[in-house]
mmCIF file of C-alpha atoms in Angstrom:
data_model
loop_
_atom_site.group_PDB
_atom_site.id
_atom_site.type_symbol
_atom_site.label_atom_id
_atom_site.label_comp_id
_atom_site.label_asym_id
_atom_site.label_seq_id
_atom_site.Cartn_x
_atom_site.Cartn_y
_atom_site.Cartn_z
ATOM 1 C CA MET K 1 -128.735 48.783 -9.036
ATOM 2 C CA VAL K 2 -126.377 50.524 -6.657
ATOM 3 C CA LYS K 3 -126.784 49.742 -2.977
ATOM 4 C CA TYR K 4 -125.026 52.158 -0.680
ATOM 5 C CA PRO K 5 -123.035 50.951 2.314
ATOM 6 C CA SER K 6 -125.393 50.817 5.263
ATOM 7 C CA GLY K 7 -126.006 54.182 6.812
ATOM 8 C CA SER K 8 -124.493 56.399 4.152
ATOM 9 C CA SER K 9 -127.710 57.250 2.440
ATOM 10 C CA ALA K 10 -129.566 57.873 5.705
ATOM 11 C CA ALA K 11 -126.702 59.978 7.050
ATOM 12 C CA TYR K 12 -126.782 62.002 3.873
ATOM 13 C CA ARG K 13 -130.515 62.627 4.140
ATOM 14 C CA LYS K 14 -130.037 63.731 7.729
ATOM 15 C CA ALA K 15 -127.356 66.214 6.680
ATOM 16 C CA ALA K 16 -129.626 67.532 3.969
ATOM 17 C CA GLU K 17 -132.321 68.392 6.511
ATOM 18 C CA GLU K 18 -130.018 70.178 8.883
ATOM 19 C CA PRO K 19 -129.827 73.707 7.416
ATOM 20 C CA LYS K 20 -133.547 74.274 7.934
ATOM 21 C CA ILE K 21 -132.905 74.222 11.647
ATOM 22 C CA ARG K 22 -129.554 75.969 11.508
ATOM 23 C CA LYS K 23 -130.636 78.885 9.396
ATOM 24 C CA LYS K 24 -132.291 80.757 12.216
ATOM 25 C CA TYR K 25 -129.011 80.927 14.148
ATOM 26 C CA THR K 26 -127.333 82.878 11.351
ATOM 27 C CA HIS K 27 -127.106 86.306 12.876
ATOM 28 C CA ARG K 28 -123.913 87.775 11.390
ATOM 29 C CA GLU K 29 -123.831 88.540 7.721
ATOM 30 C CA ASN K 30 -120.373 87.080 7.120
ATOM 31 C CA VAL K 31 -121.129 83.850 8.978
ATOM 32 C CA ASN K 32 -121.659 81.031 6.570
ATOM 33 C CA PHE K 33 -124.174 78.737 8.248
ATOM 34 C CA SER K 34 -123.261 75.914 5.933
ATOM 35 C CA ASP K 35 -119.936 74.969 7.463
ATOM 36 C CA ARG K 36 -121.598 74.465 10.835
ATOM 37 C CA GLY K 37 -118.445 74.779 12.877
ATOM 38 C CA MET K 38 -116.769 71.911 11.038
ATOM 39 C CA ASN K 39 -113.038 71.765 10.702
ATOM 40 C CA LEU K 40 -111.433 71.370 7.295
ATOM 41 C CA GLU K 41 -111.235 67.588 7.513
ATOM 42 C CA GLN K 42 -114.922 67.313 8.343
ATOM 43 C CA MET K 43 -115.802 69.676 5.500
ATOM 44 C CA ILE K 44 -113.830 67.567 3.028
ATOM 45 C CA ASN K 45 -115.282 64.324 4.343
ATOM 46 C CA GLU K 46 -118.805 65.693 3.969
ATOM 47 C CA SER K 47 -118.019 66.932 0.475
ATOM 48 C CA ASN K 48 -116.605 63.534 -0.464
ATOM 49 C CA LYS K 49 -119.764 61.844 0.804
ATOM 50 C CA PHE K 50 -121.856 64.229 -1.280
ATOM 51 C CA TYR K 51 -119.721 63.621 -4.400
ATOM 52 C CA ARG K 52 -119.930 59.859 -3.851
ATOM 53 C CA ILE K 53 -123.678 59.718 -3.339
ATOM 54 C CA LYS K 54 -124.277 61.928 -6.363
ATOM 55 C CA GLU K 55 -121.872 59.714 -8.355
ATOM 56 C CA ILE K 56 -119.695 62.707 -9.169
ATOM 57 C CA ALA K 57 -116.415 61.328 -7.796
ATOM 58 C CA VAL K 58 -115.106 58.616 -5.473
ATOM 59 C CA VAL K 59 -112.656 60.105 -2.977
ATOM 60 C CA HIS K 60 -111.916 58.731 0.489
ATOM 61 C CA LYS K 61 -109.754 59.770 3.386
ATOM 62 C CA LYS K 62 -107.207 57.085 4.133
ATOM 63 C CA PRO K 63 -107.317 55.573 7.606
ATOM 64 C CA THR K 64 -104.469 56.381 10.009
ATOM 65 C CA PRO K 65 -101.919 53.564 9.851
ATOM 66 C CA ILE K 66 -101.701 51.663 13.131
ATOM 67 C CA GLN K 67 -99.287 48.961 14.227
ATOM 68 C CA ILE K 68 -101.386 46.485 16.201
ATOM 69 C CA VAL K 69 -99.529 44.568 18.917
ATOM 70 C CA LYS K 70 -102.187 42.970 21.102
ATOM 71 C CA VAL K 71 -105.824 42.114 20.463
ATOM 72 C CA ASP K 72 -108.316 40.591 22.905
ATOM 73 C CA TYR K 73 -111.224 38.512 21.636
ATOM 74 C CA PRO K 74 -113.778 38.587 24.450
ATOM 75 C CA LYS K 75 -116.551 35.987 24.215
ATOM 76 C CA ARG K 76 -119.706 37.188 22.488
ATOM 77 C CA SER K 77 -118.330 40.632 21.755
ATOM 78 C CA ARG K 78 -116.079 42.104 19.145
ATOM 79 C CA ALA K 79 -112.308 42.165 19.166
ATOM 80 C CA VAL K 80 -110.671 44.853 21.304
ATOM 81 C CA ILE K 81 -107.242 46.199 20.387
ATOM 82 C CA LYS K 82 -105.363 46.511 23.691
ATOM 83 C CA GLU K 83 -101.959 47.669 22.476
ATOM 84 C CA ALA K 84 -101.154 49.497 19.280
ATOM 85 C CA TYR K 85 -98.968 52.320 18.003
ATOM 86 C CA PHE K 86 -99.284 55.064 15.440
ATOM 87 C CA ARG K 87 -97.203 54.370 12.362
ATOM 88 C CA GLN K 88 -95.582 56.845 10.000
ATOM 89 C CA GLU K 89 -97.865 57.543 7.069
ATOM 90 C CA SER K 90 -96.368 57.187 3.621
ATOM 91 C CA THR K 91 -98.962 58.990 1.530
ATOM 92 C CA THR K 92 -101.273 61.966 1.644
ATOM 93 C CA ASP K 93 -104.643 61.739 3.368
ATOM 94 C CA TYR K 94 -106.945 61.738 0.357
ATOM 95 C CA ASN K 95 -107.097 60.085 -3.030
ATOM 96 C CA GLY K 96 -109.681 58.889 -5.486
ATOM 97 C CA VAL K 97 -111.044 59.024 -8.991
ATOM 98 C CA TYR K 98 -112.991 61.694 -10.892
ATOM 99 C CA GLN K 99 -113.991 61.266 -14.531
ATOM 100 C CA GLY K 100 -111.068 58.945 -15.140
ATOM 101 C CA TYR K 101 -108.556 61.224 -13.426
ATOM 102 C CA TYR K 102 -106.577 60.192 -10.384
ATOM 103 C CA LEU K 103 -106.856 62.772 -7.600
ATOM 104 C CA ASP K 104 -104.426 63.025 -4.719
ATOM 105 C CA PHE K 105 -104.312 65.729 -2.103
ATOM 106 C CA GLU K 106 -103.468 66.810 1.392
ATOM 107 C CA ALA K 107 -105.524 69.294 3.415
ATOM 108 C CA LYS K 108 -104.176 71.604 6.101
ATOM 109 C CA GLU K 109 -105.572 74.515 8.026
ATOM 110 C CA THR K 110 -104.010 77.401 9.890
ATOM 111 C CA LYS K 111 -105.246 80.068 12.293
ATOM 112 C CA ASN K 112 -102.703 82.493 10.824
ATOM 113 C CA LYS K 113 -104.082 85.380 8.816
ATOM 114 C CA THR K 114 -101.151 86.329 6.607
ATOM 115 C CA ASN K 115 -99.064 83.225 5.973
ATOM 116 C CA PHE K 116 -99.106 79.444 5.959
ATOM 117 C CA PRO K 117 -96.162 77.649 7.681
ATOM 118 C CA LEU K 118 -94.683 74.993 5.407
ATOM 119 C CA LYS K 119 -93.835 72.735 8.338
ATOM 120 C CA ASN K 120 -97.507 71.727 8.208
ATOM 121 C CA PHE K 121 -96.550 69.509 5.269
ATOM 122 C CA HIS K 122 -94.353 66.522 6.053
ATOM 123 C CA GLU K 123 -91.595 65.174 3.845
ATOM 124 C CA HIS K 124 -93.449 61.920 3.088
ATOM 125 C CA GLN K 125 -96.427 63.913 1.842
ATOM 126 C CA ILE K 126 -94.260 66.069 -0.422
ATOM 127 C CA ILE K 127 -92.474 63.024 -1.830
ATOM 128 C CA HIS K 128 -95.748 61.195 -2.388
ATOM 129 C CA LEU K 129 -97.175 64.187 -4.263
ATOM 130 C CA GLU K 130 -94.036 64.287 -6.431
ATOM 131 C CA GLN K 131 -94.390 60.581 -7.225
ATOM 132 C CA CYS K 132 -98.065 60.957 -8.143
ATOM 133 C CA LEU K 133 -97.343 64.003 -10.331
ATOM 134 C CA LYS K 134 -94.844 61.894 -12.288
ATOM 135 C CA GLN K 135 -97.674 59.404 -12.892
ATOM 136 C CA LYS K 136 -99.852 62.263 -14.213
ATOM 137 C CA GLY K 137 -102.152 62.338 -11.239
ATOM 138 C CA ILE K 138 -103.996 65.550 -10.433
ATOM 139 C CA CYS K 139 -102.256 66.555 -7.230
ATOM 140 C CA PHE K 140 -103.018 69.500 -5.021
ATOM 141 C CA THR K 141 -103.375 70.791 -1.499
ATOM 142 C CA ILE K 142 -106.359 72.361 0.192
ATOM 143 C CA ILE K 143 -105.232 75.130 2.527
ATOM 144 C CA GLY K 144 -107.725 76.621 4.923
ATOM 145 C CA PHE K 145 -107.200 79.985 6.575
ATOM 146 C CA THR K 146 -109.841 79.250 9.160
ATOM 147 C CA VAL K 147 -109.987 82.652 10.861
ATOM 148 C CA LEU K 148 -110.530 84.273 7.470
ATOM 149 C CA ASN K 149 -112.930 81.493 6.384
ATOM 150 C CA ARG K 150 -110.949 81.226 3.125
ATOM 151 C CA TYR K 151 -110.058 77.973 1.383
ATOM 152 C CA PHE K 152 -107.576 77.518 -1.427
ATOM 153 C CA VAL K 153 -106.934 74.649 -3.812
ATOM 154 C CA THR K 154 -103.268 74.920 -4.779
ATOM 155 C CA PRO K 155 -101.468 72.824 -7.426
ATOM 156 C CA ALA K 156 -99.049 70.487 -5.651
ATOM 157 C CA SER K 157 -96.164 71.682 -7.851
ATOM 158 C CA LYS K 158 -96.245 75.130 -6.206
ATOM 159 C CA ILE K 159 -96.214 73.742 -2.667
ATOM 160 C CA ILE K 160 -93.490 71.207 -3.525
ATOM 161 C CA GLU K 161 -91.285 73.956 -4.929
ATOM 162 C CA ALA K 162 -91.777 76.164 -1.890
ATOM 163 C CA TRP K 163 -91.260 73.250 0.501
ATOM 164 C CA TRP K 164 -87.819 72.357 -0.896
ATOM 165 C CA ASP K 165 -86.740 76.001 -0.867
ATOM 166 C CA LYS K 166 -84.433 76.231 2.163
ATOM 167 C CA ASP K 167 -84.983 79.962 2.455
ATOM 168 C CA LYS K 168 -88.715 79.567 2.881
ATOM 169 C CA SER K 169 -90.414 78.560 6.117
ATOM 170 C CA SER K 170 -93.852 79.696 5.053
ATOM 171 C CA VAL K 171 -95.822 80.910 2.076
ATOM 172 C CA THR K 172 -97.671 84.205 2.285
ATOM 173 C CA LEU K 173 -101.403 84.517 1.833
ATOM 174 C CA LYS K 174 -100.611 86.636 -1.253
ATOM 175 C CA GLU K 175 -98.610 83.758 -2.761
ATOM 176 C CA VAL K 176 -101.379 81.297 -1.982
ATOM 177 C CA GLU K 177 -103.896 83.655 -3.593
ATOM 178 C CA LYS K 178 -101.731 83.940 -6.714
ATOM 179 C CA TRP K 179 -101.163 80.183 -7.154
ATOM 180 C CA SER K 180 -104.577 78.838 -6.154
ATOM 181 C CA ILE K 181 -108.195 78.641 -6.984
ATOM 182 C CA GLU K 182 -110.214 79.900 -4.050
ATOM 183 C CA ILE K 183 -113.232 77.837 -3.079
ATOM 184 C CA LYS K 184 -116.144 79.297 -1.155
ATOM 185 C CA SER K 185 -117.572 76.966 1.458
ATOM 186 C CA GLY K 186 -121.171 76.221 0.712
ATOM 187 C CA PHE K 187 -123.896 73.813 1.593
ATOM 188 C CA GLN K 188 -123.852 70.926 -0.855
ATOM 189 C CA PRO K 189 -121.069 70.111 -1.015
ATOM 190 C CA THR K 190 -119.609 71.878 1.993
ATOM 191 C CA LEU K 191 -116.347 72.557 0.161
ATOM 192 C CA PRO K 192 -116.823 72.198 -3.616
ATOM 193 C CA TYR K 193 -113.153 71.597 -4.364
ATOM 194 C CA LEU K 194 -113.899 69.753 -7.630
ATOM 195 C CA LYS K 195 -114.612 73.175 -9.171
ATOM 196 C CA ALA K 196 -110.895 73.822 -8.829
ATOM 197 C CA VAL K 197 -110.080 70.367 -10.196
ATOM 198 C CA ASP K 198 -112.195 71.183 -13.264
ATOM 199 C CA HIS K 199 -109.892 74.161 -13.878
ATOM 200 C CA PHE K 200 -106.797 71.958 -13.522
ATOM 201 C CA ILE K 201 -108.261 69.454 -16.010
ATOM 202 C CA ALA K 202 -109.120 72.245 -18.467
ATOM 203 C CA ASP K 203 -105.551 73.614 -18.158
ATOM 204 C CA ARG K 204 -104.129 70.162 -18.758
ATOM 205 C CA LYS K 205 -106.234 69.696 -21.884
ATOM 206 C CA LEU K 206 -105.093 73.109 -23.166
ATOM 207 C CA ASN K 207 -101.475 72.138 -22.566
ATOM 208 C CA ASN K 208 -102.109 68.780 -24.195
ATOM 209 C CA GLY K 209 -100.919 67.147 -20.995
ATOM 210 C CA LYS K 210 -103.115 64.068 -21.383
ATOM 211 C CA MET M 1 -84.305 65.230 -6.781
ATOM 212 C CA VAL M 2 -86.462 62.536 -5.252
ATOM 213 C CA LYS M 3 -85.755 61.516 -1.682
ATOM 214 C CA TYR M 4 -87.364 58.261 -0.670
ATOM 215 C CA PRO M 5 -89.125 57.873 2.665
ATOM 216 C CA SER M 6 -86.555 56.654 5.164
ATOM 217 C CA GLY M 7 -85.839 52.990 4.839
ATOM 218 C CA SER M 8 -87.568 52.276 1.543
ATOM 219 C CA SER M 9 -84.524 52.458 -0.598
ATOM 220 C CA ALA M 10 -82.420 50.445 1.846
ATOM 221 C CA ALA M 11 -85.188 47.865 2.232
ATOM 222 C CA TYR M 12 -85.374 47.584 -1.504
ATOM 223 C CA ARG M 13 -81.647 47.011 -1.871
ATOM 224 C CA LYS M 14 -81.872 44.368 0.821
ATOM 225 C CA ALA M 15 -84.658 42.594 -1.072
ATOM 226 C CA ALA M 16 -82.622 42.778 -4.258
ATOM 227 C CA GLU M 17 -79.772 40.900 -2.645
ATOM 228 C CA GLU M 18 -81.921 38.166 -1.225
ATOM 229 C CA PRO M 19 -82.235 35.752 -4.196
ATOM 230 C CA LYS M 20 -78.516 35.114 -4.249
ATOM 231 C CA ILE M 21 -78.889 33.412 -0.915
ATOM 232 C CA ARG M 22 -82.265 31.913 -1.621
ATOM 233 C CA LYS M 23 -81.407 30.391 -4.949
ATOM 234 C CA LYS M 24 -79.541 27.462 -3.454
ATOM 235 C CA TYR M 25 -82.636 26.362 -1.546
ATOM 236 C CA THR M 26 -84.586 25.863 -4.767
ATOM 237 C CA HIS M 27 -84.710 22.125 -4.955
ATOM 238 C CA ARG M 28 -88.002 21.365 -6.661
ATOM 239 C CA GLU M 29 -88.398 22.343 -10.270
ATOM 240 C CA ASN M 30 -91.913 23.722 -9.865
ATOM 241 C CA VAL M 31 -91.018 25.785 -6.838
ATOM 242 C CA ASN M 32 -90.664 29.414 -7.770
ATOM 243 C CA PHE M 33 -87.986 30.752 -5.431
ATOM 244 C CA SER M 34 -89.042 34.281 -6.147
ATOM 245 C CA ASP M 35 -92.224 34.291 -4.119
ATOM 246 C CA ARG M 36 -90.283 33.153 -1.063
ATOM 247 C CA GLY M 37 -93.298 31.765 0.777
ATOM 248 C CA MET M 38 -95.041 35.123 0.692
ATOM 249 C CA ASN M 39 -98.783 35.337 0.785
ATOM 250 C CA LEU M 40 -100.639 37.279 -1.886
ATOM 251 C CA GLU M 41 -100.742 40.496 0.139
ATOM 252 C CA GLN M 42 -96.991 40.396 0.704
ATOM 253 C CA MET M 43 -96.380 39.708 -2.984
ATOM 254 C CA ILE M 44 -98.499 42.704 -3.966
ATOM 255 C CA ASN M 45 -96.883 44.954 -1.369
ATOM 256 C CA GLU M 46 -93.415 44.005 -2.646
ATOM 257 C CA SER M 47 -94.512 44.587 -6.229
ATOM 258 C CA ASN M 48 -95.909 47.984 -5.307
ATOM 259 C CA LYS M 49 -92.645 48.913 -3.628
ATOM 260 C CA PHE M 50 -90.765 47.863 -6.771
ATOM 261 C CA TYR M 51 -93.118 49.848 -9.033
ATOM 262 C CA ARG M 52 -92.803 52.881 -6.752
ATOM 263 C CA ILE M 53 -89.015 52.835 -6.539
ATOM 264 C CA LYS M 54 -88.715 52.366 -10.297
ATOM 265 C CA GLU M 55 -91.197 55.232 -10.772
ATOM 266 C CA ILE M 56 -93.503 52.951 -12.751
ATOM 267 C CA ALA M 57 -96.635 53.427 -10.641
ATOM 268 C CA VAL M 58 -97.711 54.671 -7.219
ATOM 269 C CA VAL M 59 -99.982 52.124 -5.563
ATOM 270 C CA HIS M 60 -100.422 51.634 -1.811
ATOM 271 C CA LYS M 61 -102.377 49.291 0.402
ATOM 272 C CA LYS M 62 -104.784 51.246 2.538
ATOM 273 C CA PRO M 63 -104.370 50.917 6.298
ATOM 274 C CA THR M 64 -107.025 48.995 8.216
ATOM 275 C CA PRO M 65 -109.520 51.489 9.615
ATOM 276 C CA ILE M 66 -109.436 51.591 13.420
ATOM 277 C CA GLN M 67 -111.706 53.393 15.885
ATOM 278 C CA ILE M 68 -109.417 54.672 18.614
ATOM 279 C CA VAL M 69 -111.004 55.017 22.061
ATOM 280 C CA LYS M 70 -108.137 55.423 24.520
ATOM 281 C CA VAL M 71 -104.551 56.576 24.096
ATOM 282 C CA ASP M 72 -101.848 56.804 26.778
ATOM 283 C CA TYR M 73 -99.007 59.280 26.449
ATOM 284 C CA PRO M 74 -96.213 57.935 28.658
ATOM 285 C CA LYS M 75 -93.435 60.386 29.464
ATOM 286 C CA ARG M 76 -90.471 60.255 27.102
ATOM 287 C CA SER M 77 -91.949 57.512 24.937
ATOM 288 C CA ARG M 78 -94.425 57.412 22.136
ATOM 289 C CA ALA M 79 -98.186 57.267 22.438
ATOM 290 C CA VAL M 80 -99.716 53.859 23.140
ATOM 291 C CA ILE M 81 -103.215 53.051 21.960
ATOM 292 C CA LYS M 82 -104.837 51.159 24.850
ATOM 293 C CA GLU M 83 -108.347 50.645 23.506
ATOM 294 C CA ALA M 84 -109.443 50.543 19.893
ATOM 295 C CA TYR M 85 -111.774 48.631 17.599
ATOM 296 C CA PHE M 86 -111.711 47.461 14.005
ATOM 297 C CA ARG M 87 -114.038 49.516 11.819
ATOM 298 C CA GLN M 88 -115.913 48.454 8.697
ATOM 299 C CA GLU M 89 -113.875 49.280 5.615
ATOM 300 C CA SER M 90 -115.632 51.202 2.888
ATOM 301 C CA THR M 91 -113.261 50.655 -0.007
ATOM 302 C CA THR M 92 -111.005 48.034 -1.525
ATOM 303 C CA ASP M 93 -107.508 47.475 -0.158
ATOM 304 C CA TYR M 94 -105.444 48.966 -2.973
ATOM 305 C CA ASN M 95 -105.531 52.047 -5.145
ATOM 306 C CA GLY M 96 -103.128 54.333 -6.922
ATOM 307 C CA VAL M 97 -102.042 55.920 -10.159
ATOM 308 C CA TYR M 98 -100.296 54.534 -13.243
ATOM 309 C CA GLN M 99 -99.552 56.677 -16.315
ATOM 310 C CA GLY M 100 -102.476 58.941 -15.504
ATOM 311 C CA TYR M 101 -104.889 56.074 -14.898
ATOM 312 C CA TYR M 102 -106.617 55.477 -11.595
ATOM 313 C CA LEU M 103 -106.169 51.884 -10.421
ATOM 314 C CA ASP M 104 -108.381 50.235 -7.837
ATOM 315 C CA PHE M 105 -108.339 46.591 -6.848
ATOM 316 C CA GLU M 106 -108.947 43.960 -4.254
ATOM 317 C CA ALA M 107 -106.775 40.857 -3.820
ATOM 318 C CA LYS M 108 -107.969 37.511 -2.489
ATOM 319 C CA GLU M 109 -106.482 34.073 -2.321
ATOM 320 C CA THR M 110 -107.962 30.614 -1.954
ATOM 321 C CA LYS M 111 -106.601 27.155 -1.235
ATOM 322 C CA ASN M 112 -109.305 25.681 -3.483
ATOM 323 C CA LYS M 113 -108.163 24.128 -6.734
ATOM 324 C CA THR M 114 -111.265 24.298 -8.902
ATOM 325 C CA ASN M 115 -113.315 27.281 -7.780
ATOM 326 C CA PHE M 116 -113.195 30.607 -5.984
ATOM 327 C CA PRO M 117 -115.942 31.316 -3.395
ATOM 328 C CA LEU M 118 -117.550 34.701 -4.002
ATOM 329 C CA LYS M 119 -118.138 35.255 -0.284
ATOM 330 C CA ASN M 120 -114.459 36.275 -0.194
ATOM 331 C CA PHE M 121 -115.589 39.592 -1.627
ATOM 332 C CA HIS M 122 -117.646 41.799 0.666
ATOM 333 C CA GLU M 123 -120.529 43.987 -0.394
ATOM 334 C CA HIS M 124 -118.697 47.249 0.368
ATOM 335 C CA GLN M 125 -115.843 46.152 -1.914
ATOM 336 C CA ILE M 126 -118.217 45.298 -4.772
ATOM 337 C CA ILE M 127 -120.042 48.617 -4.383
ATOM 338 C CA HIS M 128 -116.798 50.554 -4.242
ATOM 339 C CA LEU M 129 -115.574 48.870 -7.440
ATOM 340 C CA GLU M 130 -118.876 49.760 -9.131
ATOM 341 C CA GLN M 131 -118.514 53.384 -8.057
ATOM 342 C CA CYS M 132 -114.935 53.569 -9.335
ATOM 343 C CA LEU M 133 -115.889 51.946 -12.652
ATOM 344 C CA LYS M 134 -118.495 54.676 -13.154
ATOM 345 C CA GLN M 135 -115.674 57.208 -12.724
ATOM 346 C CA LYS M 136 -113.667 55.377 -15.422
ATOM 347 C CA GLY M 137 -111.135 53.911 -13.021
ATOM 348 C CA ILE M 138 -109.301 50.746 -14.019
ATOM 349 C CA CYS M 139 -110.812 48.310 -11.556
ATOM 350 C CA PHE M 140 -109.945 44.662 -11.106
ATOM 351 C CA THR M 141 -109.337 41.861 -8.684
ATOM 352 C CA ILE M 142 -106.260 39.736 -8.184
ATOM 353 C CA ILE M 143 -107.267 36.166 -7.385
ATOM 354 C CA GLY M 144 -104.625 33.751 -6.192
ATOM 355 C CA PHE M 145 -105.094 29.982 -6.336
ATOM 356 C CA THR M 146 -102.241 29.448 -3.925
ATOM 357 C CA VAL M 147 -102.033 25.654 -4.095
ATOM 358 C CA LEU M 148 -101.778 25.876 -7.886
ATOM 359 C CA ASN M 149 -99.419 28.881 -7.679
ATOM 360 C CA ARG M 150 -101.633 30.646 -10.243
ATOM 361 C CA TYR M 151 -102.587 34.314 -10.119
ATOM 362 C CA PHE M 152 -105.272 36.023 -12.178
ATOM 363 C CA VAL M 153 -106.040 39.666 -12.822
ATOM 364 C CA THR M 154 -109.774 39.820 -13.519
ATOM 365 C CA PRO M 155 -111.728 42.886 -14.681
ATOM 366 C CA ALA M 156 -113.967 44.030 -11.821
ATOM 367 C CA SER M 157 -117.022 43.993 -14.106
ATOM 368 C CA LYS M 158 -116.882 40.170 -14.308
ATOM 369 C CA ILE M 159 -116.623 39.696 -10.557
ATOM 370 C CA ILE M 160 -119.345 42.282 -9.881
ATOM 371 C CA GLU M 161 -121.722 40.510 -12.268
ATOM 372 C CA ALA M 162 -121.031 37.105 -10.700
ATOM 373 C CA TRP M 163 -121.289 38.509 -7.163
ATOM 374 C CA TRP M 164 -124.823 39.906 -7.701
ATOM 375 C CA ASP M 165 -125.992 36.667 -9.349
ATOM 376 C CA LYS M 166 -128.047 34.974 -6.643
ATOM 377 C CA ASP M 167 -127.548 31.561 -8.224
ATOM 378 C CA LYS M 168 -123.789 31.781 -7.930
ATOM 379 C CA SER M 169 -121.842 31.142 -4.743
ATOM 380 C CA SER M 170 -118.525 30.717 -6.502
ATOM 381 C CA VAL M 171 -116.800 31.126 -9.831
ATOM 382 C CA THR M 172 -115.010 28.168 -11.381
ATOM 383 C CA LEU M 173 -111.332 28.194 -12.220
ATOM 384 C CA LYS M 174 -112.416 27.809 -15.868
ATOM 385 C CA GLU M 175 -114.449 31.016 -15.648
ATOM 386 C CA VAL M 176 -111.572 32.842 -13.996
ATOM 387 C CA GLU M 177 -109.233 31.605 -16.751
ATOM 388 C CA LYS M 178 -111.657 32.827 -19.427
ATOM 389 C CA TRP M 179 -112.161 36.299 -17.940
ATOM 390 C CA SER M 180 -108.673 37.064 -16.705
ATOM 391 C CA ILE M 181 -105.108 37.709 -17.623
ATOM 392 C CA GLU M 182 -102.909 35.231 -15.818
ATOM 393 C CA ILE M 183 -99.777 36.625 -14.201
ATOM 394 C CA LYS M 184 -96.765 34.499 -13.449
ATOM 395 C CA SER M 185 -95.085 35.304 -10.169
ATOM 396 C CA GLY M 186 -91.515 36.389 -10.723
ATOM 397 C CA PHE M 187 -88.733 38.141 -8.972
ATOM 398 C CA GLN M 188 -88.874 41.841 -9.753
ATOM 399 C CA PRO M 189 -91.643 42.566 -9.299
ATOM 400 C CA THR M 190 -92.910 39.547 -7.415
ATOM 401 C CA LEU M 191 -96.299 39.779 -9.084
ATOM 402 C CA PRO M 192 -96.118 41.915 -12.245
ATOM 403 C CA TYR M 193 -99.826 42.728 -12.320
ATOM 404 C CA LEU M 194 -99.302 45.919 -14.342
ATOM 405 C CA LYS M 195 -98.780 43.687 -17.394
ATOM 406 C CA ALA M 196 -102.488 42.874 -17.127
ATOM 407 C CA VAL M 197 -103.315 46.541 -16.571
ATOM 408 C CA ASP M 198 -101.468 47.354 -19.819
ATOM 409 C CA HIS M 199 -103.888 44.991 -21.609
ATOM 410 C CA PHE M 200 -106.885 46.688 -20.012
ATOM 411 C CA ILE M 201 -105.561 50.100 -21.084
ATOM 412 C CA ALA M 202 -104.979 48.858 -24.638
ATOM 413 C CA ASP M 203 -108.530 47.440 -24.749
ATOM 414 C CA ARG M 204 -109.906 50.711 -23.505
ATOM 415 C CA LYS M 205 -108.049 52.681 -26.166
ATOM 416 C CA LEU M 206 -109.371 50.287 -28.843
ATOM 417 C CA ASN M 207 -112.904 50.791 -27.564
ATOM 418 C CA ASN M 208 -112.307 54.524 -27.392
ATOM 419 C CA GLY M 209 -113.344 54.404 -23.768
ATOM 420 C CA LYS M 210 -111.132 57.250 -22.748
#
C-alpha cells in the first residue's frame, strides 16, 4: 500500500481537471493550452509529479541551499527564520531514479530565438555533471527557447564541451537541434522529457555502456 | 580536466592533515580518533566529500527546504532573507550516483543502547524510499548507535516493513545487527558506507535483479 504525501494526490487530481476549463481559451492554433503559461521550472515540476504519481520515475528539484543565521520560535506558532543567506549551490537542480538509472539534469530557458548563451550554466553545474557522467549517470540539460515554445533535451557531454570552449559564448539553435532530442510540451506530463531519456538509455545499451 | 568547486580541494587537504595533530589526544584505547567528535551527519558529509574528490561516487545531502517570504537587498552587500519558514521535506536527506547505481538513504542516530525508535523515520521518508525501490534504486538507512560507536547500513526494505508494522514502535539492536552490514568508522572516509553498498550490489547481481 502506497500512501502519498498529504496533498499530492489531491493536487494531481485538480491539475487533471484543469484543461476542461482552459480549452475554451485556446484561440490561436499554435498556442498549446497545456503549458498554461508555466515557466520551464513549473513544467518540469509538474512532469515530475506526474511521473511520481504514476510510478514511472522519482525525480525531485533540490531545494535552494540557505545558510540560516537566526530563527525565532514564537509561542504557539511555527519557527520563523529571521536572518538567512543564499548559499552557493554545488549540484544541478534535479536528480532522481528511473528504471534503475540515475538521472541528473539542469534546466534553463532563454527568450533568444537563435542561440543559447552558455553563461546560463554555472561552473559548479558543469563540474557536477562531469562528476555524475564519470559515475555513469544519465546526465543532460533541458533548454527551453520560450518564445519559440521549443524544448530540447541535450546530452550533458555536448554542453560540457561547449562550455569549456573559450571561443564559445553561446550555442546556436542549429547546434542544439543537432545534439538534442526535441520534446513537445503536452498535457500529461507537461514536458515528457523521459521520452528523450529512453533514447539515451537505448543508445547506451547499443554501445554496451552498461 | 576536472576543476573542483572553490574550496573543496583545499578543505580536503586541510582535513587530511588533521589526524597528525589529533593523534596525540587519543588516550583511551576504545576512542576512535578518526571520528573527531563528529555527529553522524558530519561523518557522512565528510565521507561524501572524500568519495567525490576521489571520484568514487557523487552523493550530496539535500538542502533543507525553506519557504522564503521576504528578502532584503541592501546596497553593495548580498541579499538577506528576513522572513522564511521551514517546509515539509518530501524526500530523504541523501542521494547520488555510484558506478551507475542510484543511491538513496536516510541517516539517523540514537543514544539508546538496545533499540532504535522507529518514530525517528518520518512517513515521507518511508514513502520516498518505497518509491525509489520500485525504480530499482539502492535504498538504505544508516543507523548510528552513538553511545556504542556502532554504525549499521540497513536495506530500506527492512526498515519500511518494520515501520508499517503497527505492533512495532522500535527495532532492537539484535534485529538491526541481523539485517544490516556494520560499518566501522575510520579515517578516510570517516564512514565507509559504500562497502555495504558493494554488498547490496553483489546481492543484486546474484539475484539477477538488474
